[in-house]
Coordinates of C-alpha atoms in Angstrom, one line a residue:
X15 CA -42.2 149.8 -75.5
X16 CA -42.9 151.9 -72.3
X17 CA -44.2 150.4 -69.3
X18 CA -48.0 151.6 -68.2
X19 CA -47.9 153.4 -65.2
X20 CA -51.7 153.0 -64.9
X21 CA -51.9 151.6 -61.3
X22 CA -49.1 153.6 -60.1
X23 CA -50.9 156.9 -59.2
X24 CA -53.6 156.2 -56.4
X25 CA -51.1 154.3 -54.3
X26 CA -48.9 156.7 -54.4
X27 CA -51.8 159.2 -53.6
X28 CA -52.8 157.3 -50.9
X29 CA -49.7 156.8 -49.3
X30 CA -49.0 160.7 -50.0
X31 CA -52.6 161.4 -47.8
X32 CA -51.3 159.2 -45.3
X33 CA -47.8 161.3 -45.0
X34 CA -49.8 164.0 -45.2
X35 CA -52.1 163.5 -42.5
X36 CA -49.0 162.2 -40.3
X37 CA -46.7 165.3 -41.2
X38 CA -50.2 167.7 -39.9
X39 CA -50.2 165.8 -36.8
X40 CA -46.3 166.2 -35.9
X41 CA -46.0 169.6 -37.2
X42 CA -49.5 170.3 -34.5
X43 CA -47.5 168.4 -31.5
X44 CA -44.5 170.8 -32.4
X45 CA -46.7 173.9 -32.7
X46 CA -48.0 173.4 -29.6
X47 CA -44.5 173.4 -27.7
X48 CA -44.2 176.8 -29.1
X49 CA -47.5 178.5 -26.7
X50 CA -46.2 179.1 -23.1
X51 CA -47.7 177.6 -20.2
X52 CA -49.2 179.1 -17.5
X53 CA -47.6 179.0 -13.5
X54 CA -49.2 176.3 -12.2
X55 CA -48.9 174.0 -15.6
X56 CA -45.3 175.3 -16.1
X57 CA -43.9 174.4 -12.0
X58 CA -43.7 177.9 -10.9
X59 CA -44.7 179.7 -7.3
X60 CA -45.4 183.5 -7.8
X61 CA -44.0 185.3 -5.3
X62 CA -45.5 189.0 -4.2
X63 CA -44.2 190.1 -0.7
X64 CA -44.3 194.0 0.5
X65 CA -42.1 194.8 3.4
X66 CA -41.1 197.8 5.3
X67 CA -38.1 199.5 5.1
X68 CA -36.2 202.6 6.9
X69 CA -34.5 204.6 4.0
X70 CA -32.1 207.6 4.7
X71 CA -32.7 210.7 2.7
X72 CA -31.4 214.4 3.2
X73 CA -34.1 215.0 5.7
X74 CA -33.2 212.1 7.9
X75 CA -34.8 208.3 8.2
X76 CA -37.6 208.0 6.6
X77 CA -40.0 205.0 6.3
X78 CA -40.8 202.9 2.9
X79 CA -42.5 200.1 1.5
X80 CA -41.1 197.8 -0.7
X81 CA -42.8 195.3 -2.9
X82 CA -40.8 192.5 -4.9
X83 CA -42.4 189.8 -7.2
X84 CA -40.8 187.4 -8.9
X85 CA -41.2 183.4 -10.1
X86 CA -39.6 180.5 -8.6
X87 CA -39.5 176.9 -9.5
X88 CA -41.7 174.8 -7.3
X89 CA -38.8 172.5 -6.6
X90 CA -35.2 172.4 -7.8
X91 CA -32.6 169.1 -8.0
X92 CA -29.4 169.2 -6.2
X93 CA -26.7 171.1 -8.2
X94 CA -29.5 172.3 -10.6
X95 CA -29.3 176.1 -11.4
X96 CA -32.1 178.1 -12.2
X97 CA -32.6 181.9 -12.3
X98 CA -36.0 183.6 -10.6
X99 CA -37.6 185.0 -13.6
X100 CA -39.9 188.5 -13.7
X101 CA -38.4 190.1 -10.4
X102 CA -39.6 193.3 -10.0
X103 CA -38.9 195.7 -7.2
X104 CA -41.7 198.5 -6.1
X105 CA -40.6 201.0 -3.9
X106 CA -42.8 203.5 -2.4
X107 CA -41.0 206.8 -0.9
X108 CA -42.8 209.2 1.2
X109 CA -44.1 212.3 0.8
X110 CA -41.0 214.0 2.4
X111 CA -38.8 211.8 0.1
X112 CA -40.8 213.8 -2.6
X113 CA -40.6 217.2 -1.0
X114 CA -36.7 216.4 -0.6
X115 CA -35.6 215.9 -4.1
X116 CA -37.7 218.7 -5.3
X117 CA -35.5 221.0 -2.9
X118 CA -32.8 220.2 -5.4
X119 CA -34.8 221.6 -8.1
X120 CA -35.6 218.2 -9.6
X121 CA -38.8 217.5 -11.4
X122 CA -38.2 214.0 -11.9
X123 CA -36.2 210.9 -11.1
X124 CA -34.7 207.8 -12.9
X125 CA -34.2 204.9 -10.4
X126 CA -31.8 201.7 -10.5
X127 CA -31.9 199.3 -7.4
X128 CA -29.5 197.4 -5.7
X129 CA -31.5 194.5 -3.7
X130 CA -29.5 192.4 -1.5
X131 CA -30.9 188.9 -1.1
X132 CA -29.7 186.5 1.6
X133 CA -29.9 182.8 0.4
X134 CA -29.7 179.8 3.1
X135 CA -30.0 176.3 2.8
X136 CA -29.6 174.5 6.3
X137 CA -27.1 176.3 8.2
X138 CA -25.3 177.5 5.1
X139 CA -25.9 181.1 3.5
X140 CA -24.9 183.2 0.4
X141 CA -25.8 186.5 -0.7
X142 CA -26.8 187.7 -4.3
X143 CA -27.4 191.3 -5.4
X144 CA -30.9 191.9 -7.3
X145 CA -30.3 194.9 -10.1
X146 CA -33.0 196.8 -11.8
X147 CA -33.7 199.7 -13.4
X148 CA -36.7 201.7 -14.2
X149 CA -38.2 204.4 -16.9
X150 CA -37.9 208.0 -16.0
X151 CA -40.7 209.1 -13.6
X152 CA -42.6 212.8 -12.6
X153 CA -42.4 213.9 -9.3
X154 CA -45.9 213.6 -8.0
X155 CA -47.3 217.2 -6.6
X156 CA -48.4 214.9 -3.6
X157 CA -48.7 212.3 -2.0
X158 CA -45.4 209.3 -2.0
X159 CA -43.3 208.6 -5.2
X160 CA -43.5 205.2 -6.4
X161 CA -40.4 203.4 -8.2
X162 CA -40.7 200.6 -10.3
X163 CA -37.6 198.8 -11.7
X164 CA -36.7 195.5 -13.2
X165 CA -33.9 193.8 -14.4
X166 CA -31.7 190.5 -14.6
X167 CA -30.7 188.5 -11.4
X168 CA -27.9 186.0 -10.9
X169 CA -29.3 182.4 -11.4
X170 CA -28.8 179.7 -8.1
X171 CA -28.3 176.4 -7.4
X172 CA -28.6 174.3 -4.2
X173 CA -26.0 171.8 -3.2
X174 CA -27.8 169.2 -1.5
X175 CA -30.8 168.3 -0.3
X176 CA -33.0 170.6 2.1
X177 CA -35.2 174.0 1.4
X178 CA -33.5 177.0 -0.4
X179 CA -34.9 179.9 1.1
X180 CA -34.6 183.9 -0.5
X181 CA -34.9 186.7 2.0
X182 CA -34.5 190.5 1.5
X183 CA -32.0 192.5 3.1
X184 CA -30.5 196.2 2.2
X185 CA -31.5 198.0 -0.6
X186 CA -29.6 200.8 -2.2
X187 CA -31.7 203.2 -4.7
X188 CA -29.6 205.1 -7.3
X189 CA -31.3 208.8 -8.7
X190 CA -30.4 210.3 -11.0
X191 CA -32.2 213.3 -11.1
X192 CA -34.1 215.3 -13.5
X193 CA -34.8 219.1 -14.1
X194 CA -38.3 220.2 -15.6
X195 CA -37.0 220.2 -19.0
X196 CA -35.1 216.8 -18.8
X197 CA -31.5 217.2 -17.9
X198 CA -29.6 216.5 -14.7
X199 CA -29.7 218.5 -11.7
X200 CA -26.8 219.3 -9.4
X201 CA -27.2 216.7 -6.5
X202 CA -24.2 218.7 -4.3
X203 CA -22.1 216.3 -2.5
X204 CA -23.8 213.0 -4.2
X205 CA -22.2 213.7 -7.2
X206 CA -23.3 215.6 -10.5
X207 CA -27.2 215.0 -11.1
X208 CA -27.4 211.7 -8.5
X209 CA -28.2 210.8 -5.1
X210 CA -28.1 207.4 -3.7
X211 CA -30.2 206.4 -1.1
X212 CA -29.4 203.7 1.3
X213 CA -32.7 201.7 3.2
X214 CA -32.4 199.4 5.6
X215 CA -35.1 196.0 6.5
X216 CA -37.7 197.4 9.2
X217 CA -37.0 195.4 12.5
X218 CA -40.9 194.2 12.9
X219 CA -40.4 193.3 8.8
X220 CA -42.6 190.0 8.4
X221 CA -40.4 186.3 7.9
X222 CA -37.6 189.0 8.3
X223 CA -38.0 189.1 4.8
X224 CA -38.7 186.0 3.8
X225 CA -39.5 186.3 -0.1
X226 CA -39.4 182.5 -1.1
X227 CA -39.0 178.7 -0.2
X228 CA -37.7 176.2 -3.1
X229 CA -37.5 172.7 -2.1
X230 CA -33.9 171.1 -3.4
X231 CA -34.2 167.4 -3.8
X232 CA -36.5 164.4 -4.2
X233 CA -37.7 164.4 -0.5
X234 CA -40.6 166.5 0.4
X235 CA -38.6 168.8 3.1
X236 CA -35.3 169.4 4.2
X237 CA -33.0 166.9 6.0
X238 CA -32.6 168.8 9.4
X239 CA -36.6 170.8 8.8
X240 CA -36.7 173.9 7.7
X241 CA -33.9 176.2 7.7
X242 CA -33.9 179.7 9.4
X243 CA -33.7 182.8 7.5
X244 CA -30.4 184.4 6.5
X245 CA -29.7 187.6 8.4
X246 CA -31.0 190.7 6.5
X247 CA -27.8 192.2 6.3
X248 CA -26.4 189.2 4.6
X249 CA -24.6 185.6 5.8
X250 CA -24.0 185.0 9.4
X251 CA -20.4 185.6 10.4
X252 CA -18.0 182.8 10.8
X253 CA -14.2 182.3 11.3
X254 CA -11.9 182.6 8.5
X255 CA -9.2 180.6 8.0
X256 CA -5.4 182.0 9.0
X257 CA -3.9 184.0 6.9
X258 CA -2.0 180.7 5.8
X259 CA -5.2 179.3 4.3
X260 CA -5.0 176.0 6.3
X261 CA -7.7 175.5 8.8
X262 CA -5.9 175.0 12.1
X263 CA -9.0 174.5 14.5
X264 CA -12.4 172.9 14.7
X265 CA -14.5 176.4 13.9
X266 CA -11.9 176.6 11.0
X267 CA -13.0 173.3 9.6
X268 CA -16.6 173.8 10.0
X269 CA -16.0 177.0 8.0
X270 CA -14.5 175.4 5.2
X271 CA -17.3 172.5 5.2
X272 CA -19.6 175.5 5.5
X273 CA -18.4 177.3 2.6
X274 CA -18.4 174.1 0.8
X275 CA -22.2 173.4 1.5
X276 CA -23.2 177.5 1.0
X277 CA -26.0 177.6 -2.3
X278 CA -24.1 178.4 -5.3
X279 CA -24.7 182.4 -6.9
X280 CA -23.9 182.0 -10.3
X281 CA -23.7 186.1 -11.4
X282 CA -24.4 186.5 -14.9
X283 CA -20.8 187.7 -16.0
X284 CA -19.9 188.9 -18.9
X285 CA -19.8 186.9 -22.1
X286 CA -16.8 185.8 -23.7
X287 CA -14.4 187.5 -25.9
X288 CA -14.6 187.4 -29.4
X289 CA -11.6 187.6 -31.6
X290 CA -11.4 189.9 -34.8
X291 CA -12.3 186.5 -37.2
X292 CA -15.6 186.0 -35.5
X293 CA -17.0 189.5 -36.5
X294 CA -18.3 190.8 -39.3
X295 CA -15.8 193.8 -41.5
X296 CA -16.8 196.9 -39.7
X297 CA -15.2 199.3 -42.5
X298 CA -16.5 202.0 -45.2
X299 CA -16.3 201.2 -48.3
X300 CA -17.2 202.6 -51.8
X301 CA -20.5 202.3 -51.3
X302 CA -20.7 204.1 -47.7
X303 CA -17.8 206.3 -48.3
X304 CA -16.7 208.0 -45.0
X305 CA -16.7 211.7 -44.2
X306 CA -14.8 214.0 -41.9
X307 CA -17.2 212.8 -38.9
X308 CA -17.5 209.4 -40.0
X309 CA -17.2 206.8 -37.0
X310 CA -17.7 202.8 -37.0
X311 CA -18.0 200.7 -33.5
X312 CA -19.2 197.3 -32.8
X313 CA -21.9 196.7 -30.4
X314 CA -23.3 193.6 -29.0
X315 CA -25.3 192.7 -25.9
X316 CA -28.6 190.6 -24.6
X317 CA -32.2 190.9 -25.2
X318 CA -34.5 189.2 -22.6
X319 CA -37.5 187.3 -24.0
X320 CA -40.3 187.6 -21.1
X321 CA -42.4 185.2 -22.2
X322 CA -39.9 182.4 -22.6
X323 CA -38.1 182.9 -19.8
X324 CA -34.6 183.8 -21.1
X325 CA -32.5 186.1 -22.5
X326 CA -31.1 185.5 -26.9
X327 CA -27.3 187.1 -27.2
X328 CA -27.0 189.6 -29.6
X329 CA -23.6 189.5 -31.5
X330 CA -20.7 192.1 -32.7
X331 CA -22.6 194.0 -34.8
X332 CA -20.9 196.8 -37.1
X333 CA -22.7 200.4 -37.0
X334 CA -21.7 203.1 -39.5
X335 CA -22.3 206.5 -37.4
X336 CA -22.2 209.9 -38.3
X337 CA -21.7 212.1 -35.4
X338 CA -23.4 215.6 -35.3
X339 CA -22.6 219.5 -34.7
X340 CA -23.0 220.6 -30.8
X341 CA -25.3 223.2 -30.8
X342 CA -26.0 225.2 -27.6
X343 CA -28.5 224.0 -25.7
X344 CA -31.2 225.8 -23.6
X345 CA -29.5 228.7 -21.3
X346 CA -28.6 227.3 -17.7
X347 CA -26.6 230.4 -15.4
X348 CA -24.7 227.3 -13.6
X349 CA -24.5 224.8 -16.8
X350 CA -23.0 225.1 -20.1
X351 CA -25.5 222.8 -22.0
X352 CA -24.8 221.5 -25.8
X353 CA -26.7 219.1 -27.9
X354 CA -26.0 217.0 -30.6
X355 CA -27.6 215.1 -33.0
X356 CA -26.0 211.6 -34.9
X357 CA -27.2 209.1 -36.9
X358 CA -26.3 205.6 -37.5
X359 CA -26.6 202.3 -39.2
X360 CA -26.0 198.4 -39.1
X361 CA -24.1 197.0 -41.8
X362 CA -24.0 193.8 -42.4
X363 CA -23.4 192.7 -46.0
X364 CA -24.5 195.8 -47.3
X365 CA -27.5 195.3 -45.7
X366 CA -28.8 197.9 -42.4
X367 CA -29.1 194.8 -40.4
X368 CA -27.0 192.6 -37.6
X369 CA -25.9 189.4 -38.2
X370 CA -28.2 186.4 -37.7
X371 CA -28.2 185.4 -34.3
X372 CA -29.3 181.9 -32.7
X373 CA -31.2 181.9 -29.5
X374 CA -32.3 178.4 -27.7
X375 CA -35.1 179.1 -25.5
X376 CA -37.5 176.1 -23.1
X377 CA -41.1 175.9 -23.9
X378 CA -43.5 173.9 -21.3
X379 CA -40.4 173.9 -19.4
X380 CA -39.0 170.9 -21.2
X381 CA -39.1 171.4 -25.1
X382 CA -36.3 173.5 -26.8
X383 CA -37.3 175.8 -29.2
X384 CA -34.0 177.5 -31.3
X385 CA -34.6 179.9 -33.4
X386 CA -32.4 181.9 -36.3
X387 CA -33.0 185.8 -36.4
X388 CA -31.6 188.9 -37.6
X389 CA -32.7 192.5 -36.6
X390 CA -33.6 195.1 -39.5
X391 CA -33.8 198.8 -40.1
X392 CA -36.3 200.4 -41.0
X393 CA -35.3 203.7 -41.3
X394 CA -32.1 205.6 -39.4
X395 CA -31.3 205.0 -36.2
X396 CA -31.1 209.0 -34.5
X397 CA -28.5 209.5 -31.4
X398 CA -29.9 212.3 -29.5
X399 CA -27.4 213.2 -27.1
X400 CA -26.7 216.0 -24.2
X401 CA -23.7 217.1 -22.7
X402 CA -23.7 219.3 -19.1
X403 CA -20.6 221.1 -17.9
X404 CA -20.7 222.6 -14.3
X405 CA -19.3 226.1 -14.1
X406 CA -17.4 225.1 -10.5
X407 CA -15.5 222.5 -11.4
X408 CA -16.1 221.5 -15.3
X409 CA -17.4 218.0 -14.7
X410 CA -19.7 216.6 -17.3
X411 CA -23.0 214.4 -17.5
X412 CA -23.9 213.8 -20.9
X413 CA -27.8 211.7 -21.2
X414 CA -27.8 210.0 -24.4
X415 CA -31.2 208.3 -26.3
X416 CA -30.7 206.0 -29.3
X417 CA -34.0 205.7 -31.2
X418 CA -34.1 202.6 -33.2
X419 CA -36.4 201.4 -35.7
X420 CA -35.9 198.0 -36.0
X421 CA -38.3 194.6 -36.9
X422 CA -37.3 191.3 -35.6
X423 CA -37.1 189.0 -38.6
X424 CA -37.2 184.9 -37.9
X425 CA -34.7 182.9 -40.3
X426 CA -35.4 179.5 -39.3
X427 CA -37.1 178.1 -36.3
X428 CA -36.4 174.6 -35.1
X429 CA -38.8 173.0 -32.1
X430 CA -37.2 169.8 -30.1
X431 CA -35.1 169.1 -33.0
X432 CA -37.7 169.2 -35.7
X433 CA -37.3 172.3 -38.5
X434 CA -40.5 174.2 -39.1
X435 CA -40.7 176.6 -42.2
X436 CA -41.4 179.6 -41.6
X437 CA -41.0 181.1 -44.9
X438 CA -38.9 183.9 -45.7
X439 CA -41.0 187.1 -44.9
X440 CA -41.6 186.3 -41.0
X441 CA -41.1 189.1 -39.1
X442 CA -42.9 191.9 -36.4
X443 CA -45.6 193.2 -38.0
X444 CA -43.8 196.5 -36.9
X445 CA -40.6 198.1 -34.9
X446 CA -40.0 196.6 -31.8
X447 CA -41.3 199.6 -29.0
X448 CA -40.5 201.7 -26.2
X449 CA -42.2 204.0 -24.2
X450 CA -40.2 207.2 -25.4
X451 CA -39.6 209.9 -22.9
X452 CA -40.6 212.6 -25.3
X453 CA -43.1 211.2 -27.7
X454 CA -44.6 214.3 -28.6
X455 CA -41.3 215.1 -31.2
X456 CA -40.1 211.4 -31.6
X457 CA -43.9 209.6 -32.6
X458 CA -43.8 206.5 -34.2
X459 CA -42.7 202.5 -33.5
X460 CA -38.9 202.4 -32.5
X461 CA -36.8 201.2 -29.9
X462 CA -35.5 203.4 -27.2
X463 CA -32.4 202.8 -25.5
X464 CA -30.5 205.1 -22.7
X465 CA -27.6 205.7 -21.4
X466 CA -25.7 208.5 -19.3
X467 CA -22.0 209.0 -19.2
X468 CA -20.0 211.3 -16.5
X469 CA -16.9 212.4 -16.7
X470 CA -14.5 214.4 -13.9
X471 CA -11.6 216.6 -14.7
X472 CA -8.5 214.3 -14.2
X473 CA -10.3 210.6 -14.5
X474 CA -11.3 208.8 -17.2
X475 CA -14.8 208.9 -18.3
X476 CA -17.7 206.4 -16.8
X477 CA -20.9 205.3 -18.3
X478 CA -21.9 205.9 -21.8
X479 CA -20.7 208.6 -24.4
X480 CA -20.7 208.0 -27.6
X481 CA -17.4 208.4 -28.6
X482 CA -15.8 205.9 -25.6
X483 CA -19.0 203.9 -25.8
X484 CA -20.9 201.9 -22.8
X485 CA -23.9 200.1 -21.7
X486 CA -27.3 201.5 -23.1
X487 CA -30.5 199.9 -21.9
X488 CA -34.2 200.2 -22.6
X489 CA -37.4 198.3 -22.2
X490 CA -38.8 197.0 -25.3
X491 CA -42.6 195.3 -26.2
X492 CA -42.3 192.6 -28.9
X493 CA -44.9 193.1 -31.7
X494 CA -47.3 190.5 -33.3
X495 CA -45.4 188.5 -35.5
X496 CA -46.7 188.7 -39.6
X497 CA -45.7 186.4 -42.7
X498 CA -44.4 182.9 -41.0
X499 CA -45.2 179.8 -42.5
X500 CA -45.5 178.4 -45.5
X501 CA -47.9 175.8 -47.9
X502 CA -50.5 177.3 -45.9
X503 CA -49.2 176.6 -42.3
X504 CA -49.6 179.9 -40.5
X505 CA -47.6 180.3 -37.8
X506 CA -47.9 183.9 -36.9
X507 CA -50.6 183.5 -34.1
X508 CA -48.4 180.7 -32.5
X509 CA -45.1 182.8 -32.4
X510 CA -47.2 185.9 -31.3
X511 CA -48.7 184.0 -28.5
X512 CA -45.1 182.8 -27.4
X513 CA -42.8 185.6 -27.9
X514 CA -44.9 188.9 -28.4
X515 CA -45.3 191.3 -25.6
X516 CA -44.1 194.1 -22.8
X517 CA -41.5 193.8 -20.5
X518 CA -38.6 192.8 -22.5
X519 CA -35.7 194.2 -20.9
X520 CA -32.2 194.7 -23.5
X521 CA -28.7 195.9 -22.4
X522 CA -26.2 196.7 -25.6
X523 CA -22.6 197.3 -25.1
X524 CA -20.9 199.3 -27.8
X525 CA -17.3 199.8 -28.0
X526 CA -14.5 202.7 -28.6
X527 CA -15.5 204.3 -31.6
X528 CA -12.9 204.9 -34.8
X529 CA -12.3 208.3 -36.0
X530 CA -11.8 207.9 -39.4
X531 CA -10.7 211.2 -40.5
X532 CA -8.4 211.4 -37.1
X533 CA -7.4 207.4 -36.8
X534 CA -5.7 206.6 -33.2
X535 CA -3.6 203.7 -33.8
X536 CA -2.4 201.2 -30.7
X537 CA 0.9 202.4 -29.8
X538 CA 3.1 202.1 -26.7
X539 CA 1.4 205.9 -25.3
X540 CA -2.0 205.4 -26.8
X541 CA -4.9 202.5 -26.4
X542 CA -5.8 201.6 -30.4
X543 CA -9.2 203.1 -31.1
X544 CA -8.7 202.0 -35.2
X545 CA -7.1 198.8 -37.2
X546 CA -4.8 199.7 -39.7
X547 CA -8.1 199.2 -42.5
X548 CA -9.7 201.5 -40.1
X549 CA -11.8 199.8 -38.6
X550 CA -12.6 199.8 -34.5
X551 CA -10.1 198.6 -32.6
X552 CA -12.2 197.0 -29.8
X553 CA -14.5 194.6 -29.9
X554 CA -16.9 194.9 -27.0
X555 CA -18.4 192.2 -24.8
X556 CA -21.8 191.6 -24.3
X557 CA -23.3 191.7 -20.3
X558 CA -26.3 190.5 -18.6

């Protein structure tokens, strides 16, 4: 005879409204960890400081104005790293500047700076170098050119007690410059299509350009009060030690105590090596049968995430790529010019995707928020490419635009160790975008990276060409997100409100591609471009 299990059912639904309601109230204390805070709430100072500057230009000295913004923590612990977040560097060139790059025929420019920043803390000093790089811009028809570039900085730590001040000091502006139809110019002596121009901190520059204070420690000021600048043109001298290494005098020792006191510049360096069992096959196979310009590469790299403050690493990824026809390109009397048109794909389990990648981000500062993702295809990725040879002396620029069409899809997302469903359809409601530099042919929602490779009769090649490979960059915005959650939970305004958005810088490094019609094996004479299974050889690594 079976037991009744008459009483059985509103205990159990009472305790399951009580889980229930307990479960809602976790998963809303999670869910709130996911929406960024503002400055104030999160300990920042925002920082905007303009300064003047004296840059040197084919005409002669010119004046500038400089503006840099960026956000510092309020206060740092001793030994504590942290990275100023959001720097951007404005510079405004005038109207000479502009009247001197049209003389060499250019229409436009596209600008990478090189900031140096002098960091003291007491008597001790360190310098850092602030890169960033900006979108093609027009010449204006008048009035001064204005340069806006961002980018990744190294990340700092103080190694005591006192304030940790950040002052500006020489700046160096790459150009490379731009005819009316898009390709390089001939810069003369500067090099093919570039000019770099050096600018120096104006002697009446406020602070002697002082961009930020950040209290190091529990006390409310420094030991010995506040600490004097560091010397625009970077750390105060001091003596070295002999050419022993062993200090052999009182200003020797003080040098060496120095040194050990001096704030801490922790560059972003590259990311580690990763050997052939940690990356997906990279090979064609029956179903993606190669042809005679059939090429594989890896590619890997890092894609800032503005919002959250940090950057997710993007791994070894395979690309199948099939590499176009040069075709002549418009007529130039002093240029040979070519195009050339490729396409290309992920693969990844026979899928156009990468493999899923884990990024571990702060929200409010404190709570970690990891998340699993993978990036998808949408349609073929198109490698517009072209190649300039001088008629003097045969050098080469080649300007290369990947256009990518690719959704950011969330896997799993876990918030201060607790797992939150998201479902299996949560992705961008469309392509990750870029402001493309010729939107009128290339319309639609895809991601646009850049790259330019040079390369001189005699030397090996620099930059990017997609043969050799390189560093390609680009700017993306992050769409609103579409599909997360599940049993009703939607998450999609929370993620959009903490991850969507402008601003998101990305830097991919792809390797030596493998012929595979003409594989170049490692020998004793020859660097290996292909494994034996023909697949590439290298296996790039990913830099900030």
């Amino acid at each position: 005879m079976k037991a009744k299990p008459a009483a059985a059912p509103r205990p159990s639904r009472t305790r399951a409204r009580a889980r229930a309601r307990t479960t809602s109230i976790a998963a809303f204390v999670v869910l709130a960890a996911l929406v960024p805070t503002t400055a104030s709430a999160s300990g920042t100072q925002q920082v905007e400081a303009e300064l003047p500057y004296v840059c040197t230009l084919p005409s002669g000295p010119l004046p500038a104005t400089v503006r840099v913004s960026a956000e510092f923590p309020e206060r740092a612990l001793a030994g504590e790293a942290f990275t100023p977040s959001g720097v951007t560097t404005t510079v405004e060139l005038p109207d000479q500047a502009v009247a001197d790059l049209a003389a060499r025929d250019a229409a436009g420019v596209r600008a990478a700076t090189r900031l140096g920043v002098g960091i003291a803390q007491n008597a001790a000093t360190a310098t850092a170098t602030w890169r960033g790089s900006a979108e093609p811009a027009a010449l204006p028809e008048s009035g001064p050119l204005t340069l806006v570039t961002k980018g990744d900085v190294p990340s700092v730590a103080g190694r005591g007690d006192g304030d940790l001040t950040f002052s500006a000091g020489a700046l160096a502006i790459d150009l490379a410059l731009e005819a009316a139809d898009g390709t390089a110019t001939d810069a003369a002596t500067a090099g093919p299509g570039s000019l770099t121009v050096d600018c120096a901190l104006a002697e009446d520059a406020p602070g002697r350009g002082l961009l930020a204070t950040v209290p190091v420690g529990t006390g409310t000021a420094a030991p010995s009060g506040s600490p004097s600048s560091p010397s625009p043109s970077g750390p105060a001298g001091t003596s070295g030690a002999p050419d022993d290494g062993q200090p052999d005098g009182p200003g020797d020792r003080e040098a060496e105590r120095q040194s050990e006191r001096s704030p801490k510049v922790l560059e972003n360096t590259p990311g580690t090596a990763v050997g052939r069992d940690e990356v997906p096959p990279c090979r064609y196979d029956e179903q993606h049968p190669p042809t005679d310009v059939s090429l594989n590469a890896y590619v890997t790299g890092y894609a800032n995430v503005k919002k959250m403050r940090g950057a997710a690493y993007l791994p070894p990824s395979c690309v199948l790529i099939e590499q176009g026809i040069p075709v002549p390109g418009p007529p130039d009397p002093d240029y040979l010019i070519f195009d050339t048109v490729s396409y290309a794909n992920f693969h990844y389990q026979e899928r156009r995707q990468t493999p899923p990648f884990e990024a571990t981000f702060l929200s409010f500062d404190f709570a970690p928020v990891k998340a699993t993702m993978v990036l998808e295809q949408t349609d073929t990725m198109r490698i517009d490419s072209r190649m300039k040879m001088s008629m003097t002396d045969f050098s080469t620029t080649t300007d290369t635009y990947v256009r990518a069409p690719l959704v950011l899809h969330v896997l799993d997302l876990e918030v201060n160790g607790t797992p939150l469903d998201v479902g299996s359809e949560c992705r961008t409601e469309t392509s990750l975008t870029s402001e493309d530099p010729d939107p009128a042919n290339f319309p639609g929602d895809h991601l646009v990276l850049y790259g330019r490779g040079e390369l001189l009769i005699g030397q090996p090649a620099t930059g990017y060409l997609l043969l050799s490979g390189g560093v390609l960059s680009g700017e993306a915005t992050i769409p609103a997100f579409t599909g997360c959650g599940t049993d009703g939970e939607d998450l999609d305004r929370l993620l959009t409100a903490s991850v969507s958005g402008p601003g998101n810088l990305i830097k991919q490094v792809q390797g030596q591609t493998c012929a595979i019609a003409a594989p170049v094996f490692p020998s004793p004479t020859n660097e290996g471009q292909c494994t034996e299974d023909l697949q590439p050889y290298e296996i790039p690594v990913a830099e900030h």
